[in-house]
Structure formats: C-alpha cells, structure tokens
Coordinates of C-alpha atoms in Angstrom, one line a residue:
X1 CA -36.3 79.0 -49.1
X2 CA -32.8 77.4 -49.4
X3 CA -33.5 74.8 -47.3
X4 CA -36.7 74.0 -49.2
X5 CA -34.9 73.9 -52.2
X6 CA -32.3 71.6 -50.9
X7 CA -34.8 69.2 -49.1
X8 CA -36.7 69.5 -51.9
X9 CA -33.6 68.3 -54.6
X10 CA -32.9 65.7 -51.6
X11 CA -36.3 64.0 -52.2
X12 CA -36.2 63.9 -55.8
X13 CA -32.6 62.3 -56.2
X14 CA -34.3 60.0 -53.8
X15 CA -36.9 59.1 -55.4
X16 CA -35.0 59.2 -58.4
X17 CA -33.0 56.1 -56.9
X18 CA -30.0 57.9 -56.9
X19 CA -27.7 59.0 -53.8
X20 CA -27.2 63.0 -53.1
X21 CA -23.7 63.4 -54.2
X22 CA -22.5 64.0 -50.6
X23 CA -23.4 60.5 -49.4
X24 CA -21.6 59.0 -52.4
X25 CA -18.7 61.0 -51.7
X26 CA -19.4 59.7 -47.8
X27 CA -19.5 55.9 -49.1
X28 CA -16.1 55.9 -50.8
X29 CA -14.7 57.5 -47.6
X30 CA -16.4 54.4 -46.1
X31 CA -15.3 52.3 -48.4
X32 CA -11.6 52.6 -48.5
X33 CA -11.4 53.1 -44.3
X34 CA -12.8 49.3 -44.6
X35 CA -9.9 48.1 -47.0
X36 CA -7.4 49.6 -44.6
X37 CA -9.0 48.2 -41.7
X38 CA -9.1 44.6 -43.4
X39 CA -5.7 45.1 -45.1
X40 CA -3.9 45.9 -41.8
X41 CA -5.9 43.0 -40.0
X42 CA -5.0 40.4 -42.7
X43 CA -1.4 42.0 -42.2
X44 CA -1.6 41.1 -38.1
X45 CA -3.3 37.9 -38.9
X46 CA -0.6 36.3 -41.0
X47 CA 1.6 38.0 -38.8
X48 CA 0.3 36.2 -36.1
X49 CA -0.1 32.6 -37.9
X50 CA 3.2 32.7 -39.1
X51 CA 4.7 33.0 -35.4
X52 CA 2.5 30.4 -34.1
X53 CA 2.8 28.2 -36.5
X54 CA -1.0 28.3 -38.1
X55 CA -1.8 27.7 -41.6
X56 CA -4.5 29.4 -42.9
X57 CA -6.5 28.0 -46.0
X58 CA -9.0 29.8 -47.8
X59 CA -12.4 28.1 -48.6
X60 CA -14.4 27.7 -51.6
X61 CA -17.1 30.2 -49.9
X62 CA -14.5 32.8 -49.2
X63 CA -14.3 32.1 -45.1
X64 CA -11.3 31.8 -43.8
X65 CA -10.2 28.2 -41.8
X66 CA -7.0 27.9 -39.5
X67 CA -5.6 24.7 -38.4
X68 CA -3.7 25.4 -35.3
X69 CA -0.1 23.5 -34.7
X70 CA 1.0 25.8 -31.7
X71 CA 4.1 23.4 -30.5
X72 CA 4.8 21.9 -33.9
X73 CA 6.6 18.7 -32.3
X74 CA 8.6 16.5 -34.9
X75 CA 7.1 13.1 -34.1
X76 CA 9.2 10.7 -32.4
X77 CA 10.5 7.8 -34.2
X78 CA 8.4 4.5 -33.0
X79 CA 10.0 2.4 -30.7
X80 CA 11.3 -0.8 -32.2
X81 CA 8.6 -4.0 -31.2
X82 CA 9.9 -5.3 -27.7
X83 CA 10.7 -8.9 -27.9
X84 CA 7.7 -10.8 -25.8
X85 CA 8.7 -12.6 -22.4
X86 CA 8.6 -16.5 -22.4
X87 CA 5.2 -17.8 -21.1
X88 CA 6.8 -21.3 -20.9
X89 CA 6.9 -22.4 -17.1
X90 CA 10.3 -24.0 -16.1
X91 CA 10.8 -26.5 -13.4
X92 CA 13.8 -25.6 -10.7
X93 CA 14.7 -28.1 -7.8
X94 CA 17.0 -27.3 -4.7
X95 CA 18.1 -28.6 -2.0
X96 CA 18.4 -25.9 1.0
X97 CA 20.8 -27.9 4.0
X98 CA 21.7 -26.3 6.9
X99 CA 25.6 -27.8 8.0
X100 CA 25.6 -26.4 11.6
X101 CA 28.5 -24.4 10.6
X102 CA 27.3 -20.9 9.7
X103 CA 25.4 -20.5 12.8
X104 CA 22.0 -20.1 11.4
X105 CA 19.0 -19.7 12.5
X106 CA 19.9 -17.0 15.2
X107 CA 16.8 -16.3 17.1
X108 CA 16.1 -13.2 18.4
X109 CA 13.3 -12.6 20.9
X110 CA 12.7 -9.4 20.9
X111 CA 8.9 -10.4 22.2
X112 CA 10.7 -11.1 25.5
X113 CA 8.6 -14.3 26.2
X114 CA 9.5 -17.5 27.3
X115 CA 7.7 -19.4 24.0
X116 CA 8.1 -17.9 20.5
X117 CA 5.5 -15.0 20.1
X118 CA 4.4 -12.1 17.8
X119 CA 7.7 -10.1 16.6
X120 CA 10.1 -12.7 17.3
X121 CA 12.7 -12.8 14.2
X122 CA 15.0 -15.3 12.8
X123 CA 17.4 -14.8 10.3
X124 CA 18.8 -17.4 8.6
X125 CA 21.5 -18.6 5.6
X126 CA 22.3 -22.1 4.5
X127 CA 23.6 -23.7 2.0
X128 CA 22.2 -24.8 -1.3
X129 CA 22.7 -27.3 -3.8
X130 CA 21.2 -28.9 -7.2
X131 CA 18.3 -30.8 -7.0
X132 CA 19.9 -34.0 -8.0
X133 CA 22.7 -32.7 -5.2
X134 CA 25.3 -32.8 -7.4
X135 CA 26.2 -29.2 -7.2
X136 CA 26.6 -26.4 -4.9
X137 CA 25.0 -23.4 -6.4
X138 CA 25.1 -20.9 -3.3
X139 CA 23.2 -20.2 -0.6
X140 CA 19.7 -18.9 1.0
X141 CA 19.8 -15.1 3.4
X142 CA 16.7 -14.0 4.8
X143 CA 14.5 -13.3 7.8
X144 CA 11.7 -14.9 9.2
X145 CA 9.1 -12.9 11.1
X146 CA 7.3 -14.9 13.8
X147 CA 3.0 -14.1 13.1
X148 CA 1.8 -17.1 15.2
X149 CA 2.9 -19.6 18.0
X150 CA 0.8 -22.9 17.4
X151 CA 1.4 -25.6 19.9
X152 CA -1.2 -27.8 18.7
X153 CA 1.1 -28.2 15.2
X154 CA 4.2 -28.0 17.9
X155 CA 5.5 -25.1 15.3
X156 CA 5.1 -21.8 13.9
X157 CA 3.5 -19.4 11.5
X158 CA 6.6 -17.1 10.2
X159 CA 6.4 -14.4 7.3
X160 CA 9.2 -14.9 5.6
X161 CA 11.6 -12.8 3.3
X162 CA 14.7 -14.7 1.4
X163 CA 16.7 -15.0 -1.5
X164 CA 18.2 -17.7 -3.7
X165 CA 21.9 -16.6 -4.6
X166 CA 23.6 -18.6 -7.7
X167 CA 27.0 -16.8 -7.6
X168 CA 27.2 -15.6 -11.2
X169 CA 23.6 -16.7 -12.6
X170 CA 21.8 -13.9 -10.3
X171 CA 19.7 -14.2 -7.6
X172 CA 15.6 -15.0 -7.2
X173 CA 13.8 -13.4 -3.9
X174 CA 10.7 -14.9 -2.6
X175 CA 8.3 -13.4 -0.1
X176 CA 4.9 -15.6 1.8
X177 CA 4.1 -17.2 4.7
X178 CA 6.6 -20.2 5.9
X179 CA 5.1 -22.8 7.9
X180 CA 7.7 -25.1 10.2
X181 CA 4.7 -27.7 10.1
X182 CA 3.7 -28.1 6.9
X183 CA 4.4 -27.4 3.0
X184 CA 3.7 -23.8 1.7
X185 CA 3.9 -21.7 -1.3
X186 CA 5.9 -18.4 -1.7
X187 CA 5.1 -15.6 -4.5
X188 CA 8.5 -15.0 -6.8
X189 CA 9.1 -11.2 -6.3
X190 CA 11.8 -10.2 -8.2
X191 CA 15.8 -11.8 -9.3
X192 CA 19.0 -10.6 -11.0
X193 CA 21.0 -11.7 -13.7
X194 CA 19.3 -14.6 -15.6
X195 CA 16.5 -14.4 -13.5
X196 CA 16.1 -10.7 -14.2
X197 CA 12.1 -10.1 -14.7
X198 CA 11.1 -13.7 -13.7
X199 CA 7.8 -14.4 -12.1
X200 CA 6.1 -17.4 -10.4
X201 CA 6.2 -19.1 -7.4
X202 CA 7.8 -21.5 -5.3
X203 CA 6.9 -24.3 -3.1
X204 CA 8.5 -25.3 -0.1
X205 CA 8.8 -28.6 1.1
X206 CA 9.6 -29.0 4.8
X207 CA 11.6 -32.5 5.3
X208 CA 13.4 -32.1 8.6
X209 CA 12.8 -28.3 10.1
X210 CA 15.0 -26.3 10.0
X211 CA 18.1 -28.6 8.8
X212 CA 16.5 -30.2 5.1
X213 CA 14.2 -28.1 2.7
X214 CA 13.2 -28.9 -0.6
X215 CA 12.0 -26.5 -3.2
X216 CA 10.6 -26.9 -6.4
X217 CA 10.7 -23.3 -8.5
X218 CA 8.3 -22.7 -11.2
X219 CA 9.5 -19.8 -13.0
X220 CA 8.1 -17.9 -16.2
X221 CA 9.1 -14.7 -18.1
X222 CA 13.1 -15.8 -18.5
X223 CA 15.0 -17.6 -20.9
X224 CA 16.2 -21.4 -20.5
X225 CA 17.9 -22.6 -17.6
X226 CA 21.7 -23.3 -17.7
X227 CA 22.2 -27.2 -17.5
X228 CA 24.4 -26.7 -14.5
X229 CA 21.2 -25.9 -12.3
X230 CA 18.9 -28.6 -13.7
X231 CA 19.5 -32.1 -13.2
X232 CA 16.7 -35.3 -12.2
X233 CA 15.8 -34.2 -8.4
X234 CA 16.2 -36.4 -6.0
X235 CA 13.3 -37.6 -4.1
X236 CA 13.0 -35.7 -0.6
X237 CA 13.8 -37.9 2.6
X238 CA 15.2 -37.1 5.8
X239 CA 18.1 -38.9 4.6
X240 CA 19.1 -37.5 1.5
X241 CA 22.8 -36.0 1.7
X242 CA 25.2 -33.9 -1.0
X243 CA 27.6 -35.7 -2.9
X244 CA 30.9 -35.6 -1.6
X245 CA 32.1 -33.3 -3.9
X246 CA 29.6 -31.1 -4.1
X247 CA 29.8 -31.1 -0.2
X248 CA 33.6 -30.6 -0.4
X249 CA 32.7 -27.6 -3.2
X250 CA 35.6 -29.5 -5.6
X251 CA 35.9 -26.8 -9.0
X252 CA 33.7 -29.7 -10.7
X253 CA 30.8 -29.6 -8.5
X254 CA 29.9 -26.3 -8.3
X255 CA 28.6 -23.6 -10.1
X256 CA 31.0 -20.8 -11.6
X257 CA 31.7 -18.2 -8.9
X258 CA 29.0 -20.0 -6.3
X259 CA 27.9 -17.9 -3.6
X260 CA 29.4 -18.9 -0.2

C-alpha cells in the first residue's frame, strides 16, 4: 500500500511538471560534480597552454579557439640585400709561351704504346704574359689527358685541366677539351682573388703547338680588370715575341708579385 502511495505521489508530481524532490536533490549533486570537473579541466588546460606557449581566446559563441606557437622562435633579422654580380662581359688577352727552360710538356705514357693513345698524360707550365706582351703576369700548371690519337689532323684530342696564375690578382681555372690541331673553347670553372666567383669561358688559339698560345678570356660576374692585365692585344703570329723587358721580368714589366 506504501508503494502505491509513493508511485502514486510520483505520477502526480509528474504530471504536475514538477520533479520528485529526490531527483532535484540528485540534479544539484549533478550539477556541482560538472563545475568541478570543468573547473579542474579549465585549471589543466591553462596549465597546459601556458607551458606550451598557446594562447587561448574566447569566442563570441562561447567556444573556445587556441592558436598553437609550440617553439615560439624570435624571428631572425633579414639579411641585408646582397649586392648583384656584374653581368658586363670583360675581354682578357694572354699570351701563353713556352721558353724551353722549365722543361714542359713532360709526357708520360702510361698507355705503353709507341704512338700517343688513351690515358697518356702531359703536364705542362709555361709562362705567361699581357696580351699586348708587355708584361709578365705568371704562368699556366695543368694536365692534359690524351682521349684520342688522330693522325689524319697529325695531332691530338686531350681533356685538359689548367689554371691562369697572376701572382697577387688570383688565379682563373679552366676545364674542356684541348685540341693540338685546331682552336677550342674551355668552360671558366672557378678563380681566386679578383677573379673570385667569375664565370665564362675562354678560347684558345693554337699558333705554333705546344710553344705559342693565344687566349682570349671573356669573364662575367667580377669587378673591372686592373690596367696592368689589359692592354691592345697583339695580333697572333708565329712570330710574335715578349718585349725585352717583360722577357727579362724588369720590376716595370711585370705584375706585382707575378707568379714564376
């Protein structure tokens, strides 16, 4: 009969729109277990943004948004504009003469044939002047690597390997093919000094093989050439010969600390 009467109140506070006193008493129980939960979650949370560096802004709708700056770099100052290379391409002469005094070329057969083959090398250093051979400027080291015997030409195919030395201007290496029988063009690989970062190419004029060369340089990507290299070429011919002093390396005709 109790349990009628209890069922029975039940339905009427029920119906009555009204919640039986225990389930109210149940609700606020509810009710203030979810404020602790959220309060010790919003606790952790801000805990946890302000070790990670997140800020945490709250929208006009309520939700919460976090923008995430987990390494919170400084920004590194921007590096000052770098000064552009010169595009202008420069004109360089020389004259490469070999003396017979520094016993070069030295062949070296290491194909062990009787005519120059594949693998045969030949290094190599003579002497260099101005192109108006007023000055001696250094000299030319390399090596040449022997690709191809061609007896029709009477000569050979070498890939060659050198350098350009201008005491204390720098240096310019070159790199390509070398041909004994006719003119070529080598790629400009790299220098020193004032021809730090320089790129072009030269070409290389054979006039007697292997005693007169003639080389005309056109270089890009440095800054003016010092008068002391430049000068109104001489035309190439099997005859052409240093000045005397320049040959005699007198303080006047030469380069400061020329490479010997």
């Amino acid at each position: 009969m109790a349990s009628a009467n209890f069922l029975g109140a039940t339905s009427s506070l029920s119906h009555a729109g009204q919640r039986p006193p225990y389930l109210a008493d149940q609700g606020k129980g509810l009710s203030s277990l979810n404020l602790s939960i959220s309060s010790t979650l919003s606790r952790k949370l801000k805990l946890a943004t302000d070790c990670l560096g997140v800020s945490a802004t709250r929208g006009s709708s309520g939700g919460l948004s976090t923008r995430a700056f987990f390494f919170n770099k400084p920004k590194p100052n921007p590096s000052p504009p770098q000064t552009p290379k010169p595009s202008r391409v420069q004109e360089l002469c020389l004259y490469e003469i070999n003396e017979r005094d520094r016993g070069s070329p030295a062949y070296l057969r290491l194909s062990q044939k009787s005519v120059n083959s594949l693998g045969d090398l030949v290094p190599f250093s003579n002497k260099l002047y101005t192109g108006d051979l007023q000055r001696r400027v250094g000299i030319t080291a390399g090596i040449c690597i022997l690709i191809q015997h061609v007896p029709e030409k009477n000569g050979d195919r070498y890939e060659a390997i050198f350098s350009f030395y201008f005491g204390d201007y720098g240096h310019i290496t070159v790199q390509g093919g070398y041909l004994t029988y006719e003119d070529t063009e080598l790629a400009i690989t790299g220098g020193s000094g004032i021809f730090e970062g320089v790129q072009g190419y030269v070409k290389l004029h054979q006039i007697v093989f292997p005693f007169k060369i003639f080389y005309t340089f056109y270089l890009k990507g440095i800054g003016d050439l010092p008068e002391d290299l430049t000068g109104k070429p001489v035309p190439p011919s099997p005859t052409v010969e240093p000045s005397p002093a320049a040959k005699a390396c007198e303080p006047h005709a030469t380069i400061l600390n020329f490479t010997n």
